[in-house]
Amino acid sequence: MDLAVGSTNPTKIDAVERTLERFDPTVVDAAVDSGVPEQPWSIEETVTGAENRAQRALAATDADYGIGLEGGVARIDGVPGLSLIMWAAATDGDRLERGGGPTLHLPDDVAHRLEDGAELGPVMDDRLGTDGIAEAEGAAGVLTAGLTSRTRALGEAVACAFGPFVADESSPDRA
């Protein structure tokens, strides 16, 4: 199975490889544009970014499937504050499936900086005195004291988006 990931971010590549390892995939990265702002600000923008990445990665390669991953922030009805969200999309060129990962409350000081136009990765790096947190444990890892990580959180989204391609119960021929 050949998979193209619509990103060169090693954490996103690792999330796909780890999540789908039992299928022994060959995973390649594809530097594609998400078509959404660097910091998506809604579920819709985040899902659209993941869809665009999946479709563009497939189109740019000879892979069997394109996988797109996108992290964003959103205000969710019934949930106070600003939330970190993660979405994935998978396509074989005919079908396009989507899956969400964990949703995590962002601290108010982080939310305020994002509302002022900053991006989450640099805000977290500044807050922690690090460099490249988005390519390591990510905000998800830091804000859960390591109970999850960016790789694991994105992996859950990948599992939910890619799962229908390999689960018999999701077959379009099954009634």
Short mmCIF file of N, CA and C in Angstrom, two decimals:
data_model
loop_
_atom_site.label_atom_id
_atom_site.label_comp_id
_atom_site.label_asym_id
_atom_site.label_seq_id
_atom_site.Cartn_x
_atom_site.Cartn_y
_atom_site.Cartn_z
N MET A 1 0.85 -1.17 0.00
CA MET A 1 0.00 0.00 0.00
C MET A 1 0.90 1.23 0.00
N ASP A 2 0.69 2.10 -0.96
CA ASP A 2 1.45 3.34 -1.08
C ASP A 2 0.58 4.52 -0.64
N LEU A 3 1.10 5.30 0.32
CA LEU A 3 0.37 6.43 0.87
C LEU A 3 1.17 7.70 0.65
N ALA A 4 0.49 8.76 0.27
CA ALA A 4 1.10 10.08 0.15
C ALA A 4 0.48 10.98 1.22
N VAL A 5 1.34 11.56 2.05
CA VAL A 5 0.89 12.48 3.10
C VAL A 5 1.10 13.89 2.60
N GLY A 6 0.07 14.70 2.67
CA GLY A 6 0.14 16.07 2.18
C GLY A 6 0.83 17.00 3.13
N SER A 7 2.08 16.68 3.49
CA SER A 7 2.87 17.50 4.39
C SER A 7 4.29 16.96 4.43
N THR A 8 5.23 17.82 4.77
CA THR A 8 6.60 17.37 5.01
C THR A 8 6.92 17.38 6.50
N ASN A 9 5.94 17.67 7.34
CA ASN A 9 6.12 17.71 8.78
C ASN A 9 6.36 16.28 9.29
N PRO A 10 7.52 16.02 9.91
CA PRO A 10 7.83 14.66 10.35
C PRO A 10 6.83 14.09 11.35
N THR A 11 6.20 14.93 12.15
CA THR A 11 5.21 14.44 13.10
C THR A 11 3.97 13.91 12.38
N LYS A 12 3.56 14.58 11.33
CA LYS A 12 2.41 14.11 10.56
C LYS A 12 2.74 12.81 9.83
N ILE A 13 3.93 12.72 9.27
CA ILE A 13 4.35 11.49 8.57
C ILE A 13 4.38 10.34 9.59
N ASP A 14 4.96 10.60 10.75
CA ASP A 14 5.06 9.59 11.80
C ASP A 14 3.68 9.13 12.25
N ALA A 15 2.73 10.06 12.36
CA ALA A 15 1.37 9.70 12.76
C ALA A 15 0.75 8.71 11.77
N VAL A 16 0.96 8.94 10.49
CA VAL A 16 0.42 8.04 9.47
C VAL A 16 1.13 6.69 9.53
N GLU A 17 2.46 6.71 9.58
CA GLU A 17 3.22 5.46 9.61
C GLU A 17 2.86 4.61 10.83
N ARG A 18 2.80 5.21 11.99
CA ARG A 18 2.50 4.46 13.21
C ARG A 18 1.07 3.92 13.21
N THR A 19 0.14 4.75 12.80
CA THR A 19 -1.26 4.35 12.84
C THR A 19 -1.56 3.22 11.86
N LEU A 20 -0.94 3.27 10.70
CA LEU A 20 -1.25 2.29 9.65
C LEU A 20 -0.16 1.24 9.48
N GLU A 21 0.72 1.09 10.47
CA GLU A 21 1.87 0.19 10.34
C GLU A 21 1.47 -1.26 10.05
N ARG A 22 0.34 -1.74 10.54
CA ARG A 22 -0.03 -3.14 10.29
C ARG A 22 -0.32 -3.43 8.82
N PHE A 23 -0.49 -2.37 8.02
CA PHE A 23 -0.70 -2.54 6.59
C PHE A 23 0.62 -2.46 5.81
N ASP A 24 1.72 -2.30 6.54
CA ASP A 24 3.07 -2.22 5.96
C ASP A 24 3.11 -1.22 4.80
N PRO A 25 2.71 0.03 5.06
CA PRO A 25 2.64 1.01 3.97
C PRO A 25 4.01 1.57 3.59
N THR A 26 4.08 2.01 2.35
CA THR A 26 5.17 2.86 1.91
C THR A 26 4.61 4.27 1.95
N VAL A 27 5.24 5.12 2.75
CA VAL A 27 4.72 6.47 2.97
C VAL A 27 5.69 7.49 2.39
N VAL A 28 5.15 8.36 1.55
CA VAL A 28 5.94 9.46 1.00
C VAL A 28 5.30 10.77 1.40
N ASP A 29 6.12 11.80 1.51
CA ASP A 29 5.57 13.12 1.80
C ASP A 29 5.39 13.89 0.51
N ALA A 30 4.45 14.80 0.53
CA ALA A 30 4.19 15.67 -0.62
C ALA A 30 3.96 17.07 -0.08
N ALA A 31 4.82 17.99 -0.48
CA ALA A 31 4.69 19.38 -0.06
C ALA A 31 3.56 20.02 -0.86
N VAL A 32 2.40 20.11 -0.25
CA VAL A 32 1.23 20.68 -0.92
C VAL A 32 0.66 21.81 -0.08
N ASP A 33 -0.09 22.68 -0.72
CA ASP A 33 -0.74 23.79 -0.05
C ASP A 33 -2.07 23.32 0.52
N SER A 34 -2.34 23.69 1.75
CA SER A 34 -3.61 23.30 2.38
C SER A 34 -4.79 24.09 1.85
N GLY A 35 -4.52 25.27 1.29
CA GLY A 35 -5.61 26.10 0.78
C GLY A 35 -6.38 26.82 1.88
N VAL A 36 -5.90 26.73 3.12
CA VAL A 36 -6.53 27.43 4.24
C VAL A 36 -5.44 28.22 4.96
N PRO A 37 -5.82 29.14 5.83
CA PRO A 37 -4.79 29.90 6.57
C PRO A 37 -3.88 28.97 7.38
N GLU A 38 -2.66 29.46 7.67
CA GLU A 38 -1.71 28.70 8.49
C GLU A 38 -2.35 28.28 9.81
N GLN A 39 -3.21 29.13 10.35
CA GLN A 39 -3.92 28.80 11.58
C GLN A 39 -5.42 28.74 11.27
N PRO A 40 -5.92 27.55 10.91
CA PRO A 40 -7.36 27.43 10.66
C PRO A 40 -8.16 27.77 11.92
N TRP A 41 -9.28 28.48 11.71
CA TRP A 41 -10.05 28.99 12.83
C TRP A 41 -11.46 28.43 12.93
N SER A 42 -11.69 27.25 12.43
CA SER A 42 -13.00 26.61 12.58
C SER A 42 -12.88 25.15 12.19
N ILE A 43 -13.88 24.39 12.54
CA ILE A 43 -13.91 22.99 12.11
C ILE A 43 -13.93 22.95 10.59
N GLU A 44 -14.74 23.79 9.98
CA GLU A 44 -14.85 23.81 8.52
C GLU A 44 -13.50 24.09 7.86
N GLU A 45 -12.79 25.11 8.30
CA GLU A 45 -11.48 25.42 7.72
C GLU A 45 -10.49 24.27 7.94
N THR A 46 -10.52 23.67 9.12
CA THR A 46 -9.59 22.60 9.43
C THR A 46 -9.87 21.37 8.58
N VAL A 47 -11.13 21.00 8.44
CA VAL A 47 -11.51 19.86 7.60
C VAL A 47 -11.15 20.15 6.15
N THR A 48 -11.44 21.35 5.67
CA THR A 48 -11.11 21.72 4.29
C THR A 48 -9.61 21.61 4.05
N GLY A 49 -8.79 22.05 5.00
CA GLY A 49 -7.34 21.92 4.87
C GLY A 49 -6.91 20.47 4.75
N ALA A 50 -7.49 19.60 5.58
CA ALA A 50 -7.16 18.17 5.52
C ALA A 50 -7.59 17.57 4.18
N GLU A 51 -8.79 17.92 3.72
CA GLU A 51 -9.27 17.41 2.42
C GLU A 51 -8.35 17.86 1.29
N ASN A 52 -8.01 19.14 1.27
CA ASN A 52 -7.13 19.66 0.21
C ASN A 52 -5.78 18.96 0.23
N ARG A 53 -5.22 18.77 1.41
CA ARG A 53 -3.93 18.10 1.52
C ARG A 53 -4.00 16.67 0.99
N ALA A 54 -5.05 15.95 1.35
CA ALA A 54 -5.21 14.56 0.89
C ALA A 54 -5.33 14.50 -0.63
N GLN A 55 -6.21 15.30 -1.19
CA GLN A 55 -6.43 15.28 -2.63
C GLN A 55 -5.20 15.73 -3.41
N ARG A 56 -4.53 16.76 -2.91
CA ARG A 56 -3.35 17.28 -3.60
C ARG A 56 -2.16 16.33 -3.47
N ALA A 57 -2.03 15.65 -2.34
CA ALA A 57 -0.95 14.67 -2.17
C ALA A 57 -1.14 13.50 -3.13
N LEU A 58 -2.37 13.04 -3.26
CA LEU A 58 -2.65 11.94 -4.19
C LEU A 58 -2.35 12.36 -5.62
N ALA A 59 -2.78 13.56 -5.98
CA ALA A 59 -2.58 14.06 -7.35
C ALA A 59 -1.10 14.27 -7.67
N ALA A 60 -0.28 14.56 -6.66
CA ALA A 60 1.13 14.85 -6.88
C ALA A 60 2.02 13.60 -6.92
N THR A 61 1.43 12.44 -6.65
CA THR A 61 2.21 11.21 -6.54
C THR A 61 1.52 10.07 -7.28
N ASP A 62 2.16 8.91 -7.24
CA ASP A 62 1.57 7.69 -7.80
C ASP A 62 1.02 6.81 -6.69
N ALA A 63 0.75 7.37 -5.53
CA ALA A 63 0.29 6.61 -4.38
C ALA A 63 -1.12 6.06 -4.60
N ASP A 64 -1.47 5.06 -3.78
CA ASP A 64 -2.81 4.49 -3.80
C ASP A 64 -3.81 5.38 -3.06
N TYR A 65 -3.29 6.05 -2.02
CA TYR A 65 -4.14 6.89 -1.18
C TYR A 65 -3.41 8.19 -0.86
N GLY A 66 -4.19 9.26 -0.71
CA GLY A 66 -3.68 10.52 -0.21
C GLY A 66 -4.23 10.74 1.18
N ILE A 67 -3.37 11.18 2.09
CA ILE A 67 -3.77 11.47 3.47
C ILE A 67 -3.45 12.93 3.77
N GLY A 68 -4.43 13.63 4.32
CA GLY A 68 -4.22 15.01 4.73
C GLY A 68 -4.50 15.17 6.20
N LEU A 69 -3.66 15.91 6.87
CA LEU A 69 -3.82 16.19 8.31
C LEU A 69 -3.79 17.69 8.52
N GLU A 70 -4.68 18.16 9.38
CA GLU A 70 -4.71 19.60 9.66
C GLU A 70 -5.10 19.80 11.12
N GLY A 71 -4.35 20.66 11.79
CA GLY A 71 -4.71 21.07 13.13
C GLY A 71 -5.26 22.49 13.07
N GLY A 72 -6.20 22.77 13.91
CA GLY A 72 -6.80 24.09 13.93
C GLY A 72 -7.31 24.42 15.31
N VAL A 73 -7.96 25.54 15.41
CA VAL A 73 -8.60 25.95 16.65
C VAL A 73 -10.05 26.34 16.32
N ALA A 74 -10.92 26.16 17.31
CA ALA A 74 -12.33 26.45 17.07
C ALA A 74 -13.05 26.73 18.39
N ARG A 75 -14.08 27.51 18.29
CA ARG A 75 -15.02 27.67 19.40
C ARG A 75 -16.15 26.69 19.10
N ILE A 76 -16.41 25.83 20.06
CA ILE A 76 -17.39 24.76 19.86
C ILE A 76 -18.59 25.03 20.76
N ASP A 77 -19.78 25.00 20.17
CA ASP A 77 -21.00 25.23 20.94
C ASP A 77 -21.05 24.31 22.16
N GLY A 78 -21.33 24.90 23.31
CA GLY A 78 -21.46 24.14 24.53
C GLY A 78 -20.15 23.86 25.25
N VAL A 79 -19.03 24.26 24.64
CA VAL A 79 -17.71 24.04 25.26
C VAL A 79 -17.09 25.41 25.49
N PRO A 80 -16.77 25.74 26.74
CA PRO A 80 -16.19 27.06 26.99
C PRO A 80 -14.78 27.19 26.41
N GLY A 81 -14.44 28.42 26.03
CA GLY A 81 -13.10 28.73 25.58
C GLY A 81 -12.80 28.29 24.16
N LEU A 82 -11.52 28.29 23.86
CA LEU A 82 -11.02 27.94 22.53
C LEU A 82 -10.44 26.53 22.59
N SER A 83 -10.72 25.74 21.58
CA SER A 83 -10.27 24.35 21.55
C SER A 83 -9.29 24.10 20.42
N LEU A 84 -8.31 23.26 20.70
CA LEU A 84 -7.43 22.71 19.68
C LEU A 84 -8.16 21.52 19.07
N ILE A 85 -8.20 21.48 17.72
CA ILE A 85 -8.86 20.37 17.03
C ILE A 85 -7.91 19.79 15.98
N MET A 86 -8.11 18.53 15.66
CA MET A 86 -7.29 17.86 14.65
C MET A 86 -8.20 17.04 13.75
N TRP A 87 -7.98 17.18 12.45
CA TRP A 87 -8.77 16.44 11.48
C TRP A 87 -7.86 15.81 10.44
N ALA A 88 -8.33 14.70 9.89
CA ALA A 88 -7.63 14.02 8.81
C ALA A 88 -8.62 13.73 7.70
N ALA A 89 -8.10 13.59 6.50
CA ALA A 89 -8.89 13.15 5.35
C ALA A 89 -8.07 12.12 4.61
N ALA A 90 -8.77 11.18 4.00
CA ALA A 90 -8.12 10.14 3.19
C ALA A 90 -8.91 9.99 1.91
N THR A 91 -8.19 9.79 0.80
CA THR A 91 -8.85 9.60 -0.48
C THR A 91 -8.11 8.59 -1.33
N ASP A 92 -8.88 7.88 -2.14
CA ASP A 92 -8.30 6.99 -3.15
C ASP A 92 -8.54 7.55 -4.54
N GLY A 93 -9.02 8.78 -4.59
CA GLY A 93 -9.33 9.44 -5.86
C GLY A 93 -10.80 9.38 -6.19
N ASP A 94 -11.51 8.42 -5.61
CA ASP A 94 -12.95 8.31 -5.81
C ASP A 94 -13.70 8.71 -4.53
N ARG A 95 -13.30 8.10 -3.44
CA ARG A 95 -13.91 8.39 -2.14
C ARG A 95 -13.05 9.38 -1.37
N LEU A 96 -13.71 10.15 -0.53
CA LEU A 96 -13.03 11.06 0.39
C LEU A 96 -13.66 10.87 1.76
N GLU A 97 -12.85 10.38 2.70
CA GLU A 97 -13.34 10.15 4.06
C GLU A 97 -12.65 11.12 5.01
N ARG A 98 -13.33 11.45 6.10
CA ARG A 98 -12.80 12.39 7.07
C ARG A 98 -12.91 11.79 8.47
N GLY A 99 -11.99 12.19 9.34
CA GLY A 99 -12.05 11.74 10.73
C GLY A 99 -11.43 12.77 11.64
N GLY A 100 -12.02 12.93 12.81
CA GLY A 100 -11.52 13.88 13.78
C GLY A 100 -10.68 13.21 14.85
N GLY A 101 -9.76 13.96 15.38
CA GLY A 101 -8.94 13.50 16.49
C GLY A 101 -9.44 14.14 17.77
N PRO A 102 -8.65 14.06 18.81
CA PRO A 102 -9.06 14.65 20.09
C PRO A 102 -9.27 16.16 19.99
N THR A 103 -10.09 16.65 20.89
CA THR A 103 -10.33 18.08 21.05
C THR A 103 -9.84 18.45 22.43
N LEU A 104 -9.12 19.54 22.52
CA LEU A 104 -8.44 19.90 23.76
C LEU A 104 -8.61 21.38 24.06
N HIS A 105 -9.00 21.70 25.28
CA HIS A 105 -9.15 23.10 25.70
C HIS A 105 -7.78 23.77 25.72
N LEU A 106 -7.72 24.97 25.17
CA LEU A 106 -6.48 25.75 25.20
C LEU A 106 -6.52 26.74 26.36
N PRO A 107 -5.41 26.91 27.07
CA PRO A 107 -5.38 27.89 28.16
C PRO A 107 -5.72 29.29 27.65
N ASP A 108 -6.30 30.09 28.53
CA ASP A 108 -6.74 31.43 28.15
C ASP A 108 -5.61 32.29 27.60
N ASP A 109 -4.40 32.21 28.20
CA ASP A 109 -3.31 33.04 27.70
C ASP A 109 -2.92 32.65 26.27
N VAL A 110 -3.00 31.38 25.95
CA VAL A 110 -2.72 30.92 24.58
C VAL A 110 -3.83 31.39 23.66
N ALA A 111 -5.07 31.22 24.09
CA ALA A 111 -6.23 31.63 23.28
C ALA A 111 -6.16 33.12 22.95
N HIS A 112 -5.81 33.95 23.93
CA HIS A 112 -5.74 35.40 23.69
C HIS A 112 -4.70 35.73 22.62
N ARG A 113 -3.56 35.07 22.66
CA ARG A 113 -2.52 35.34 21.66
C ARG A 113 -2.97 34.88 20.27
N LEU A 114 -3.68 33.77 20.21
CA LEU A 114 -4.20 33.30 18.92
C LEU A 114 -5.23 34.28 18.38
N GLU A 115 -6.07 34.79 19.26
CA GLU A 115 -7.07 35.77 18.85
C GLU A 115 -6.43 37.05 18.34
N ASP A 116 -5.22 37.33 18.79
CA ASP A 116 -4.48 38.51 18.32
C ASP A 116 -3.72 38.23 17.02
N GLY A 117 -3.89 37.03 16.46
CA GLY A 117 -3.31 36.72 15.15
C GLY A 117 -2.11 35.80 15.14
N ALA A 118 -1.68 35.33 16.29
CA ALA A 118 -0.52 34.42 16.34
C ALA A 118 -0.94 33.00 15.97
N GLU A 119 0.05 32.15 15.69
CA GLU A 119 -0.18 30.74 15.38
C GLU A 119 0.18 29.91 16.60
N LEU A 120 -0.49 28.78 16.76
CA LEU A 120 -0.35 27.96 17.96
C LEU A 120 1.08 27.47 18.19
N GLY A 121 1.74 26.93 17.18
CA GLY A 121 3.09 26.40 17.37
C GLY A 121 4.05 27.44 17.95
N PRO A 122 4.18 28.59 17.30
CA PRO A 122 5.06 29.62 17.85
C PRO A 122 4.64 30.13 19.22
N VAL A 123 3.33 30.20 19.49
CA VAL A 123 2.86 30.63 20.81
C VAL A 123 3.32 29.62 21.86
N MET A 124 3.17 28.34 21.57
CA MET A 124 3.59 27.31 22.52
C MET A 124 5.11 27.32 22.69
N ASP A 125 5.84 27.50 21.58
CA ASP A 125 7.30 27.59 21.70
C ASP A 125 7.71 28.75 22.60
N ASP A 126 7.07 29.90 22.41
CA ASP A 126 7.39 31.08 23.22
C ASP A 126 7.05 30.82 24.69
N ARG A 127 5.91 30.23 24.92
CA ARG A 127 5.44 29.95 26.28
C ARG A 127 6.38 28.98 27.01
N LEU A 128 6.94 28.02 26.25
CA LEU A 128 7.76 26.97 26.85
C LEU A 128 9.26 27.19 26.72
N GLY A 129 9.64 28.20 25.92
CA GLY A 129 11.06 28.42 25.67
C GLY A 129 11.66 27.32 24.81
N THR A 130 10.87 26.80 23.87
CA THR A 130 11.31 25.73 22.98
C THR A 130 11.34 26.23 21.55
N ASP A 131 11.73 25.34 20.65
CA ASP A 131 11.73 25.64 19.22
C ASP A 131 11.27 24.39 18.49
N GLY A 132 10.17 24.49 17.74
CA GLY A 132 9.69 23.36 16.95
C GLY A 132 8.76 22.41 17.68
N ILE A 133 8.01 22.92 18.63
CA ILE A 133 7.09 22.07 19.39
C ILE A 133 6.09 21.37 18.47
N ALA A 134 5.70 22.03 17.36
CA ALA A 134 4.73 21.44 16.43
C ALA A 134 5.30 20.23 15.71
N GLU A 135 6.62 20.09 15.71
CA GLU A 135 7.24 18.92 15.08
C GLU A 135 7.75 17.94 16.14
N ALA A 136 7.26 18.12 17.37
CA ALA A 136 7.61 17.22 18.47
C ALA A 136 6.30 16.78 19.15
N GLU A 137 6.22 16.95 20.47
CA GLU A 137 5.02 16.48 21.17
C GLU A 137 3.80 17.35 20.94
N GLY A 138 4.02 18.56 20.43
CA GLY A 138 2.91 19.45 20.11
C GLY A 138 2.20 19.96 21.35
N ALA A 139 1.27 20.86 21.11
CA ALA A 139 0.47 21.41 22.21
C ALA A 139 -0.29 20.29 22.90
N ALA A 140 -0.74 19.30 22.15
CA ALA A 140 -1.49 18.19 22.74
C ALA A 140 -0.66 17.47 23.79
N GLY A 141 0.61 17.24 23.52
CA GLY A 141 1.47 16.57 24.49
C GLY A 141 1.75 17.42 25.70
N VAL A 142 2.05 18.69 25.47
CA VAL A 142 2.38 19.59 26.57
C VAL A 142 1.16 19.81 27.47
N LEU A 143 0.00 20.04 26.87
CA LEU A 143 -1.18 20.39 27.65
C LEU A 143 -1.87 19.19 28.30
N THR A 144 -1.38 17.98 28.02
CA THR A 144 -1.91 16.78 28.69
C THR A 144 -0.84 16.10 29.53
N ALA A 145 0.28 16.79 29.75
CA ALA A 145 1.39 16.22 30.52
C ALA A 145 1.82 14.88 29.94
N GLY A 146 1.79 14.79 28.61
CA GLY A 146 2.24 13.58 27.95
C GLY A 146 1.25 12.44 27.90
N LEU A 147 0.02 12.65 28.35
CA LEU A 147 -0.98 11.59 28.26
C LEU A 147 -1.31 11.27 26.80
N THR A 148 -1.14 12.24 25.95
CA THR A 148 -1.19 12.02 24.51
C THR A 148 -0.05 12.85 23.94
N SER A 149 0.11 12.79 22.64
CA SER A 149 1.11 13.59 21.94
C SER A 149 0.48 14.04 20.64
N ARG A 150 1.15 14.93 19.95
CA ARG A 150 0.63 15.37 18.66
C ARG A 150 0.57 14.18 17.71
N THR A 151 1.58 13.32 17.74
CA THR A 151 1.59 12.14 16.87
C THR A 151 0.40 11.24 17.17
N ARG A 152 0.16 10.93 18.43
CA ARG A 152 -0.96 10.04 18.79
C ARG A 152 -2.31 10.69 18.47
N ALA A 153 -2.44 11.98 18.77
CA ALA A 153 -3.70 12.68 18.52
C ALA A 153 -4.01 12.72 17.01
N LEU A 154 -2.99 13.05 16.21
CA LEU A 154 -3.19 13.04 14.76
C LEU A 154 -3.46 11.63 14.27
N GLY A 155 -2.81 10.65 14.89
CA GLY A 155 -3.03 9.25 14.52
C GLY A 155 -4.47 8.82 14.69
N GLU A 156 -5.13 9.30 15.73
CA GLU A 156 -6.55 8.98 15.93
C GLU A 156 -7.39 9.53 14.78
N ALA A 157 -7.07 10.73 14.34
CA ALA A 157 -7.78 11.31 13.20
C ALA A 157 -7.53 10.47 11.94
N VAL A 158 -6.28 10.05 11.74
CA VAL A 158 -5.93 9.20 10.59
C VAL A 158 -6.73 7.91 10.64
N ALA A 159 -6.77 7.27 11.80
CA ALA A 159 -7.51 6.01 11.95
C ALA A 159 -8.98 6.18 11.57
N CYS A 160 -9.57 7.28 11.99
CA CYS A 160 -10.99 7.51 11.70
C CYS A 160 -11.24 7.85 10.24
N ALA A 161 -10.30 8.53 9.59
CA ALA A 161 -10.46 8.86 8.18
C ALA A 161 -10.13 7.69 7.27
N PHE A 162 -9.08 6.92 7.60
CA PHE A 162 -8.64 5.84 6.74
C PHE A 162 -9.39 4.53 7.00
N GLY A 163 -9.88 4.37 8.21
CA GLY A 163 -10.57 3.14 8.59
C GLY A 163 -11.63 2.66 7.62
N PRO A 164 -12.50 3.54 7.12
CA PRO A 164 -13.52 3.06 6.18
C PRO A 164 -12.98 2.40 4.92
N PHE A 165 -11.74 2.70 4.55
CA PHE A 165 -11.16 2.06 3.36
C PHE A 165 -10.77 0.61 3.61
N VAL A 166 -10.57 0.25 4.86
CA VAL A 166 -10.11 -1.11 5.18
C VAL A 166 -11.11 -1.91 6.01
N ALA A 167 -12.20 -1.31 6.42
CA ALA A 167 -13.22 -2.01 7.23
C ALA A 167 -14.34 -2.50 6.32
N ASP A 168 -14.61 -3.79 6.41
CA ASP A 168 -15.67 -4.39 5.59
C ASP A 168 -17.01 -3.74 5.83
N GLU A 169 -17.28 -3.35 7.08
CA GLU A 169 -18.57 -2.75 7.43
C GLU A 169 -18.83 -1.44 6.69
N SER A 170 -17.80 -0.80 6.21
CA SER A 170 -17.96 0.48 5.54
C SER A 170 -18.05 0.35 4.03
N SER A 171 -17.99 -0.86 3.53
CA SER A 171 -18.00 -1.07 2.08
C SER A 171 -19.25 -0.45 1.46
N PRO A 172 -19.08 0.32 0.37
CA PRO A 172 -20.24 0.92 -0.27
C PRO A 172 -21.18 -0.14 -0.86
N ASP A 173 -20.65 -1.35 -1.07
CA ASP A 173 -21.49 -2.41 -1.63
C ASP A 173 -22.33 -3.12 -0.58
N ARG A 174 -22.03 -2.89 0.68
CA ARG A 174 -22.73 -3.56 1.76
C ARG A 174 -24.00 -2.79 2.10
N ALA A 175 -25.10 -3.46 2.12
CA ALA A 175 -26.38 -2.78 2.40
C ALA A 175 -26.86 -3.03 3.79
#
